């Protein structure tokens, strides 16, 4: 165990044996991040029930908006990306995630602002809610009951969807996302039905069971993924817009939970430049210098190398509404796997499953979420407590 500066402790090399010791995992996870992550399916059901109790019918009664702005930061901001990709390219109005305080200058009475905050007090969500009220835009607020955001919604006489307060916010992705989707459904922007929600929740439950702490590494996809990533520089690319949202979510959790630097994004965009990383000093050049006769367990002189994680969507069928044909997406994904193989860069593939866009997204998010936690625990890090995040907030608020 190494004690670093600012109270940071852990070990640089991952302890593979620890991942198959449920008691040790529980001791290293005092905040219960594994338990919180396993609640994803329950979050879908709970937030759907809470949204049903909110007065969202008023949104439909006022007609379709000119545009929808989803205001929030961090995990709350990621809900806007989810809505945009679930709504798809045929959405009749622009869906715009907004991650800074206030709202875009063009927002007015013809628009809807959905302010989202896991704590109910983030400056970005509060500033957006206040600005929307001042400008006469329709407002929907998502956050904990009896919070500052709740108070703003009450003053604006706007629909408010309560969500349970969880710490940290990154454990609340599904609790925050479902209310946003249901508000958009009330506006006529997405076709998310009760069956989609039920199947998504069931998918998250099933993946939580597969990734449970008592499942050993050779049958646990999250532990296997974590061990493959250990000591590497991860590159996470999504093959479609939906898979790219999942890729960026994995980047969020790898950074915050496991403290790993990570490159994320859309595979289509990566093919225009970032795919060159596979040729670089951490990719093909490093792999070309590897001693093929060296003991793979002896990593003392083994430099840091890239590890590619490819999230493949594939769509429901070839006739799906999409920005590009499914065949193009599939060929691009096959191509990057071939490029990685030729350069000796290891590649993990997570393939979407499910009958709706929301369920497919869940299938791409669940295992990586668990993997980021197992990777943190393997390094002796508490995935719940991130000293740098706490210090950043303290320093910024001085």
Short mmCIF file of C-alpha atoms in Angstrom, two decimals:
data_model
loop_
_atom_site.label_atom_id
_atom_site.label_comp_id
_atom_site.label_asym_id
_atom_site.label_seq_id
_atom_site.Cartn_x
_atom_site.Cartn_y
_atom_site.Cartn_z
CA UNK A 1 0.00 0.00 0.00
CA UNK A 2 1.35 3.40 -0.99
CA UNK A 3 0.40 6.65 0.71
CA UNK A 4 0.63 9.52 -1.71
CA UNK A 5 0.13 13.23 -1.27
CA UNK A 6 -3.15 14.78 -0.10
CA UNK A 7 -4.16 11.62 1.76
CA UNK A 8 -4.33 9.46 -1.36
CA UNK A 9 -3.56 5.78 -0.76
CA UNK A 10 -3.57 2.62 -2.85
CA UNK A 11 -1.18 0.50 -4.90
CA UNK A 12 -0.05 0.99 -8.47
CA UNK A 13 -0.29 -2.67 -9.44
CA UNK A 14 -3.71 -4.28 -9.46
CA UNK A 15 -4.32 -7.08 -6.95
CA UNK A 16 -6.02 -9.71 -9.09
CA UNK A 17 -6.63 -12.11 -6.20
CA UNK A 18 -8.58 -9.50 -4.25
CA UNK A 19 -11.35 -9.47 -6.85
CA UNK A 20 -12.22 -13.07 -6.01
CA UNK A 21 -12.44 -12.37 -2.27
CA UNK A 22 -15.97 -11.01 -1.57
CA UNK A 23 -15.12 -10.17 2.04
CA UNK A 24 -12.07 -8.13 1.02
CA UNK A 25 -14.12 -6.37 -1.66
CA UNK A 26 -16.70 -5.34 0.92
CA UNK A 27 -13.98 -4.01 3.21
CA UNK A 28 -12.46 -1.94 0.39
CA UNK A 29 -15.88 -0.58 -0.59
CA UNK A 30 -17.16 0.98 2.67
CA UNK A 31 -19.45 3.39 0.83
CA UNK A 32 -21.20 0.58 -1.02
CA UNK A 33 -20.54 1.63 -4.62
CA UNK A 34 -21.05 -1.94 -5.79
CA UNK A 35 -24.39 -2.04 -3.99
CA UNK A 36 -25.45 1.33 -5.40
CA UNK A 37 -24.51 0.23 -8.93
CA UNK A 38 -26.46 -3.00 -8.50
CA UNK A 39 -29.57 -0.90 -7.78
CA UNK A 40 -29.74 0.36 -11.40
CA UNK A 41 -32.77 -1.76 -12.28
CA UNK A 42 -34.54 -0.68 -9.12
CA UNK A 43 -33.76 2.95 -9.99
CA UNK A 44 -35.55 2.56 -13.32
CA UNK A 45 -38.70 1.23 -11.64
CA UNK A 46 -38.60 3.72 -8.77
CA UNK A 47 -38.02 6.81 -10.92
CA UNK A 48 -40.72 5.72 -13.38
CA UNK A 49 -43.20 5.47 -10.50
CA UNK A 50 -42.19 8.88 -9.16
CA UNK A 51 -42.48 10.45 -12.61
CA UNK A 52 -45.96 8.97 -12.98
CA UNK A 53 -47.00 10.86 -9.84
CA UNK A 54 -45.70 14.18 -11.18
CA UNK A 55 -48.01 16.39 -13.22
CA UNK A 56 -46.36 15.90 -16.62
CA UNK A 57 -49.65 16.11 -18.50
CA UNK A 58 -49.37 19.91 -18.48
CA UNK A 59 -46.39 19.56 -20.83
CA UNK A 60 -48.48 17.84 -23.45
CA UNK A 61 -51.29 20.34 -23.08
CA UNK A 62 -49.08 23.25 -24.12
CA UNK A 63 -47.95 21.69 -27.38
CA UNK A 64 -44.63 20.79 -28.93
CA UNK A 65 -41.72 23.11 -28.03
CA UNK A 66 -39.32 24.74 -30.46
CA UNK A 67 -36.36 23.10 -28.67
CA UNK A 68 -35.54 21.21 -25.47
CA UNK A 69 -32.50 22.08 -23.34
CA UNK A 70 -31.31 19.59 -20.70
CA UNK A 71 -29.29 21.51 -18.13
CA UNK A 72 -26.95 19.76 -15.73
CA UNK A 73 -23.35 18.78 -15.09
CA UNK A 74 -21.60 15.45 -14.66
CA UNK A 75 -23.99 12.50 -14.52
CA UNK A 76 -26.95 14.87 -14.66
CA UNK A 77 -25.55 16.33 -17.87
CA UNK A 78 -25.12 12.85 -19.32
CA UNK A 79 -28.92 12.42 -19.19
CA UNK A 80 -29.17 14.97 -22.00
CA UNK A 81 -26.91 12.83 -24.16
CA UNK A 82 -29.09 9.80 -23.42
CA UNK A 83 -32.24 11.69 -24.39
CA UNK A 84 -30.69 12.97 -27.62
CA UNK A 85 -29.63 9.51 -28.74
CA UNK A 86 -32.85 7.74 -27.69
CA UNK A 87 -34.88 10.44 -29.48
CA UNK A 88 -32.71 9.78 -32.53
CA UNK A 89 -32.12 11.75 -35.73
CA UNK A 90 -35.84 11.83 -36.55
CA UNK A 91 -36.70 13.80 -33.41
CA UNK A 92 -38.95 16.68 -34.52
CA UNK A 93 -37.16 19.32 -32.39
CA UNK A 94 -33.54 19.92 -31.33
CA UNK A 95 -32.49 18.23 -28.06
CA UNK A 96 -29.56 20.17 -26.60
CA UNK A 97 -27.51 19.13 -23.53
CA UNK A 98 -26.23 22.24 -21.72
CA UNK A 99 -23.44 21.92 -19.13
CA UNK A 100 -22.87 25.47 -17.92
CA UNK A 101 -24.82 27.88 -15.75
CA UNK A 102 -27.79 29.67 -17.25
CA UNK A 103 -29.29 28.77 -20.62
CA UNK A 104 -28.38 29.56 -24.25
CA UNK A 105 -29.21 33.11 -25.27
CA UNK A 106 -31.94 32.08 -27.69
CA UNK A 107 -34.07 30.24 -25.10
CA UNK A 108 -37.50 31.79 -24.69
CA UNK A 109 -41.19 31.12 -24.22
CA UNK A 110 -41.31 28.62 -27.11
CA UNK A 111 -38.76 26.30 -25.49
CA UNK A 112 -38.56 23.75 -22.66
CA UNK A 113 -35.72 23.56 -20.14
CA UNK A 114 -35.23 20.35 -18.13
CA UNK A 115 -32.99 21.13 -15.15
CA UNK A 116 -31.38 18.03 -13.61
CA UNK A 117 -29.32 17.74 -10.42
CA UNK A 118 -28.61 14.70 -8.25
CA UNK A 119 -28.01 16.96 -5.25
CA UNK A 120 -30.62 19.59 -6.08
CA UNK A 121 -28.08 22.35 -5.60
CA UNK A 122 -25.69 22.30 -8.57
CA UNK A 123 -25.08 25.85 -9.86
CA UNK A 124 -25.63 24.71 -13.45
CA UNK A 125 -29.10 23.27 -12.87
CA UNK A 126 -30.16 26.06 -10.50
CA UNK A 127 -28.93 28.77 -12.86
CA UNK A 128 -30.73 27.16 -15.79
CA UNK A 129 -33.98 26.79 -13.84
CA UNK A 130 -33.89 30.42 -12.71
CA UNK A 131 -33.07 31.66 -16.22
CA UNK A 132 -35.83 29.57 -17.78
CA UNK A 133 -38.35 31.02 -15.31
CA UNK A 134 -37.23 34.59 -16.03
CA UNK A 135 -37.50 34.12 -19.78
CA UNK A 136 -40.89 32.44 -19.69
CA UNK A 137 -39.66 29.09 -20.95
CA UNK A 138 -41.42 25.98 -19.77
CA UNK A 139 -39.46 24.32 -16.98
CA UNK A 140 -39.22 20.75 -15.73
CA UNK A 141 -36.98 20.03 -12.73
CA UNK A 142 -35.49 16.68 -11.66
CA UNK A 143 -33.79 16.37 -8.27
CA UNK A 144 -34.23 15.45 -4.60
CA UNK A 145 -37.36 16.56 -2.79
CA UNK A 146 -37.03 19.61 -0.49
CA UNK A 147 -33.90 20.76 -2.31
CA UNK A 148 -33.01 24.18 -3.72
CA UNK A 149 -34.02 22.99 -7.18
CA UNK A 150 -37.38 21.90 -5.80
CA UNK A 151 -37.89 25.39 -4.39
CA UNK A 152 -37.14 27.01 -7.75
CA UNK A 153 -39.64 24.70 -9.46
CA UNK A 154 -42.31 25.57 -6.90
CA UNK A 155 -41.77 29.30 -7.45
CA UNK A 156 -42.03 28.77 -11.20
CA UNK A 157 -45.09 26.49 -10.74
CA UNK A 158 -43.24 23.96 -12.87
CA UNK A 159 -43.45 20.15 -12.83
CA UNK A 160 -40.95 18.62 -10.42
CA UNK A 161 -39.93 14.95 -10.46
CA UNK A 162 -38.33 13.89 -7.16
CA UNK A 163 -35.46 11.42 -7.17
CA UNK A 164 -33.84 9.83 -4.10
CA UNK A 165 -30.63 11.52 -3.04
CA UNK A 166 -27.68 9.17 -3.62
CA UNK A 167 -24.01 9.80 -3.11
CA UNK A 168 -22.08 10.07 -5.27
CA UNK A 169 -24.16 11.34 -8.18
CA UNK A 170 -22.52 8.96 -10.66
CA UNK A 171 -24.41 6.13 -8.91
CA UNK A 172 -27.70 7.77 -9.94
CA UNK A 173 -27.53 7.64 -13.74
CA UNK A 174 -30.77 5.69 -14.19
CA UNK A 175 -32.65 7.46 -11.43
CA UNK A 176 -31.96 10.76 -13.21
CA UNK A 177 -32.32 9.53 -16.79
CA UNK A 178 -35.78 7.96 -16.63
CA UNK A 179 -37.56 11.16 -15.48
CA UNK A 180 -35.90 13.09 -18.31
CA UNK A 181 -37.07 10.49 -20.84
CA UNK A 182 -40.62 10.50 -19.47
CA UNK A 183 -40.79 14.30 -19.55
CA UNK A 184 -39.68 14.12 -23.19
CA UNK A 185 -42.33 11.47 -23.85
CA UNK A 186 -44.97 13.81 -22.49
CA UNK A 187 -43.73 16.37 -25.01
CA UNK A 188 -44.10 13.84 -27.83
CA UNK A 189 -40.38 13.56 -28.53
CA UNK A 190 -39.62 9.91 -27.68
CA UNK A 191 -41.51 6.64 -27.79
CA UNK A 192 -40.47 5.05 -24.51
CA UNK A 193 -43.23 2.79 -23.24
CA UNK A 194 -43.73 0.82 -20.04
CA UNK A 195 -42.50 -2.38 -21.69
CA UNK A 196 -39.24 -0.66 -22.67
CA UNK A 197 -38.72 0.47 -19.08
CA UNK A 198 -39.53 -2.96 -17.67
CA UNK A 199 -37.18 -4.71 -20.09
CA UNK A 200 -34.42 -2.18 -19.37
CA UNK A 201 -34.80 -2.71 -15.63
CA UNK A 202 -34.73 -6.49 -16.11
CA UNK A 203 -31.59 -6.19 -18.24
CA UNK A 204 -29.86 -4.12 -15.55
CA UNK A 205 -30.91 -6.64 -12.89
CA UNK A 206 -29.53 -9.52 -14.94
CA UNK A 207 -26.22 -7.76 -15.54
CA UNK A 208 -25.94 -6.89 -11.85
CA UNK A 209 -26.32 -10.58 -11.07
CA UNK A 210 -23.65 -11.53 -13.62
CA UNK A 211 -21.30 -8.90 -12.15
CA UNK A 212 -21.98 -9.62 -8.45
CA UNK A 213 -18.97 -9.70 -6.09
CA UNK A 214 -19.39 -13.42 -5.39
CA UNK A 215 -19.07 -14.34 -9.09
CA UNK A 216 -15.46 -15.28 -9.80
CA UNK A 217 -13.41 -13.45 -12.39
CA UNK A 218 -13.55 -16.14 -15.07
CA UNK A 219 -17.37 -15.94 -15.20
CA UNK A 220 -17.79 -12.28 -14.18
CA UNK A 221 -17.58 -10.03 -17.27
CA UNK A 222 -16.94 -6.88 -15.22
CA UNK A 223 -14.05 -8.40 -13.27
CA UNK A 224 -12.57 -9.78 -16.50
CA UNK A 225 -12.82 -6.37 -18.16
CA UNK A 226 -11.26 -4.67 -15.13
CA UNK A 227 -8.30 -7.06 -15.08
CA UNK A 228 -7.77 -6.58 -18.81
CA UNK A 229 -7.65 -2.81 -18.34
CA UNK A 230 -5.34 -2.91 -15.31
CA UNK A 231 -2.16 -0.94 -15.90
CA UNK A 232 -3.20 0.23 -19.35
CA UNK A 233 -4.31 3.45 -21.00
CA UNK A 234 -7.91 2.68 -22.01
CA UNK A 235 -9.40 3.85 -25.27
CA UNK A 236 -13.19 3.44 -25.34
CA UNK A 237 -14.97 3.96 -28.65
CA UNK A 238 -18.64 3.53 -29.47
CA UNK A 239 -19.69 2.26 -32.88
CA UNK A 240 -22.92 4.33 -33.03
CA UNK A 241 -24.30 7.50 -31.42
CA UNK A 242 -25.97 5.35 -28.76
CA UNK A 243 -22.80 3.32 -28.11
CA UNK A 244 -20.78 6.55 -28.01
CA UNK A 245 -22.91 7.79 -25.09
CA UNK A 246 -22.07 4.54 -23.29
CA UNK A 247 -18.39 5.03 -24.17
CA UNK A 248 -18.35 8.50 -22.63
CA UNK A 249 -20.16 7.17 -19.57
CA UNK A 250 -17.42 4.52 -19.18
CA UNK A 251 -14.86 7.31 -19.42
CA UNK A 252 -16.66 9.15 -16.61
CA UNK A 253 -16.61 6.14 -14.29
CA UNK A 254 -13.06 5.03 -15.14
CA UNK A 255 -11.81 8.52 -14.32
CA UNK A 256 -13.80 9.06 -11.13
CA UNK A 257 -13.91 5.54 -9.69
CA UNK A 258 -10.60 4.03 -10.82
CA UNK A 259 -8.68 7.30 -11.46
CA UNK A 260 -7.55 6.09 -14.89
CA UNK A 261 -6.82 8.45 -17.79
CA UNK A 262 -9.02 7.47 -20.69
CA UNK A 263 -9.78 8.46 -24.28
CA UNK A 264 -13.44 8.14 -25.27
CA UNK A 265 -15.65 9.04 -28.19
CA UNK A 266 -17.41 8.00 -31.35
CA UNK A 267 -15.66 5.51 -33.61
CA UNK A 268 -16.66 7.46 -36.72
CA UNK A 269 -14.88 10.54 -35.44
CA UNK A 270 -11.93 8.51 -34.17
CA UNK A 271 -11.42 7.17 -37.68
CA UNK A 272 -10.57 10.70 -38.80
CA UNK A 273 -7.61 11.10 -36.43
CA UNK A 274 -7.57 9.42 -33.05
CA UNK A 275 -7.29 5.95 -34.53
CA UNK A 276 -3.66 6.99 -35.05
CA UNK A 277 -3.13 6.30 -31.34
CA UNK A 278 -2.93 2.62 -32.28
CA UNK A 279 0.33 3.42 -34.13
CA UNK A 280 1.82 5.49 -31.31
CA UNK A 281 4.34 5.01 -28.51
CA UNK A 282 1.72 3.35 -26.29
CA UNK A 283 0.29 1.30 -29.16
CA UNK A 284 1.95 -0.39 -32.11
CA UNK A 285 5.43 0.95 -31.33
CA UNK A 286 5.34 -0.41 -27.80
CA UNK A 287 3.84 -3.73 -28.84
CA UNK A 288 6.51 -4.15 -31.51
CA UNK A 289 9.21 -3.98 -28.83
CA UNK A 290 7.55 -6.58 -26.60
CA UNK A 291 9.67 -9.65 -25.88
CA UNK A 292 7.50 -12.54 -27.04
CA UNK A 293 9.54 -14.91 -24.84
CA UNK A 294 9.13 -12.83 -21.67
CA UNK A 295 7.01 -14.10 -18.81
CA UNK A 296 3.61 -12.34 -19.21
CA UNK A 297 3.31 -12.30 -15.41
CA UNK A 298 6.53 -10.31 -15.08
CA UNK A 299 5.49 -6.73 -15.77
CA UNK A 300 8.34 -4.97 -13.97
CA UNK A 301 9.84 -3.64 -17.19
CA UNK A 302 6.65 -3.77 -19.20
CA UNK A 303 5.70 -0.24 -20.20
CA UNK A 304 2.20 1.15 -20.15
CA UNK A 305 0.22 0.19 -23.24
CA UNK A 306 -3.10 0.97 -24.82
CA UNK A 307 -6.15 -1.22 -24.25
CA UNK A 308 -9.02 -0.77 -26.66
CA UNK A 309 -12.62 -1.22 -25.52
CA UNK A 310 -15.08 -1.25 -28.39
CA UNK A 311 -18.76 -0.83 -27.61
CA UNK A 312 -20.73 -2.18 -30.56
CA UNK A 313 -24.37 -1.32 -31.03
CA UNK A 314 -25.51 -2.85 -34.29
CA UNK A 315 -28.99 -1.36 -34.11
CA UNK A 316 -32.26 -3.23 -34.02
CA UNK A 317 -32.32 -3.93 -37.74
CA UNK A 318 -31.09 -2.56 -41.01
CA UNK A 319 -34.19 -0.40 -41.40
CA UNK A 320 -33.66 1.62 -38.21
CA UNK A 321 -33.74 5.39 -38.57
CA UNK A 322 -30.09 6.35 -38.34
CA UNK A 323 -27.60 8.91 -39.54
CA UNK A 324 -25.78 6.24 -41.55
CA UNK A 325 -26.50 2.71 -42.76
CA UNK A 326 -25.97 -0.10 -40.29
CA UNK A 327 -23.56 -1.79 -42.70
CA UNK A 328 -21.24 1.23 -42.55
CA UNK A 329 -21.18 1.13 -38.76
CA UNK A 330 -20.44 -2.60 -38.76
CA UNK A 331 -17.62 -2.32 -41.32
CA UNK A 332 -16.01 0.49 -39.33
CA UNK A 333 -16.13 -1.53 -36.12
CA UNK A 334 -14.67 -4.57 -37.86
CA UNK A 335 -11.94 -2.39 -39.33
CA UNK A 336 -10.78 -0.96 -36.01
CA UNK A 337 -10.68 -4.44 -34.49
CA UNK A 338 -8.48 -5.56 -37.39
CA UNK A 339 -6.21 -2.53 -36.99
CA UNK A 340 -5.78 -3.25 -33.28
CA UNK A 341 -5.06 -6.93 -33.94
CA UNK A 342 -2.41 -6.11 -36.54
CA UNK A 343 -0.64 -3.83 -34.08
CA UNK A 344 -0.86 -6.19 -31.12
CA UNK A 345 -3.17 -3.87 -29.18
CA UNK A 346 -5.55 -5.85 -27.01
CA UNK A 347 -9.24 -5.23 -27.64
CA UNK A 348 -12.30 -5.95 -25.50
CA UNK A 349 -15.71 -5.88 -27.18
CA UNK A 350 -19.04 -5.26 -25.46
CA UNK A 351 -21.99 -5.86 -27.77
CA UNK A 352 -25.42 -4.33 -27.21
CA UNK A 353 -28.43 -6.54 -26.62
CA UNK A 354 -32.11 -5.76 -26.31
CA UNK A 355 -35.22 -4.83 -28.21
CA UNK A 356 -35.24 -1.04 -27.65
CA UNK A 357 -32.70 1.74 -27.76
CA UNK A 358 -32.93 2.18 -23.99
CA UNK A 359 -32.35 -1.49 -23.25
CA UNK A 360 -29.41 -1.62 -25.67
CA UNK A 361 -27.90 1.39 -23.96
CA UNK A 362 -28.32 -0.29 -20.57
CA UNK A 363 -26.58 -3.42 -21.87
CA UNK A 364 -23.56 -1.28 -22.89
CA UNK A 365 -23.42 0.66 -19.61
CA UNK A 366 -23.96 -1.97 -16.91
CA UNK A 367 -20.85 -4.15 -17.20
CA UNK A 368 -18.46 -1.18 -17.70
CA UNK A 369 -19.97 0.55 -14.65
CA UNK A 370 -19.09 -2.47 -12.50
CA UNK A 371 -15.70 -2.85 -14.18
CA UNK A 372 -14.67 0.67 -13.18
CA UNK A 373 -15.43 -0.14 -9.54
CA UNK A 374 -13.60 -3.47 -9.58
CA UNK A 375 -10.59 -1.76 -11.16
CA UNK A 376 -10.57 0.82 -8.36
CA UNK A 377 -10.81 -1.89 -5.69
CA UNK A 378 -8.02 -3.91 -7.30
CA UNK A 379 -5.77 -0.87 -6.85
CA UNK A 380 -6.80 -0.40 -3.22
CA UNK A 381 -8.81 2.74 -4.02
CA UNK A 382 -12.15 3.59 -2.45
CA UNK A 383 -14.40 4.21 -5.47
CA UNK A 384 -16.79 6.29 -3.38
CA UNK A 385 -14.33 8.74 -1.83
CA UNK A 386 -12.35 10.76 -4.36
CA UNK A 387 -10.19 13.30 -2.47
CA UNK A 388 -9.44 15.39 -5.56
CA UNK A 389 -13.16 15.93 -6.25
CA UNK A 390 -13.77 17.07 -2.68
CA UNK A 391 -10.75 19.38 -2.69
CA UNK A 392 -11.71 20.81 -6.06
CA UNK A 393 -15.13 21.79 -4.73
CA UNK A 394 -13.62 23.31 -1.59
CA UNK A 395 -11.01 25.32 -3.48
CA UNK A 396 -13.47 26.50 -6.13
CA UNK A 397 -15.95 27.71 -3.50
CA UNK A 398 -13.48 29.72 -1.45
#
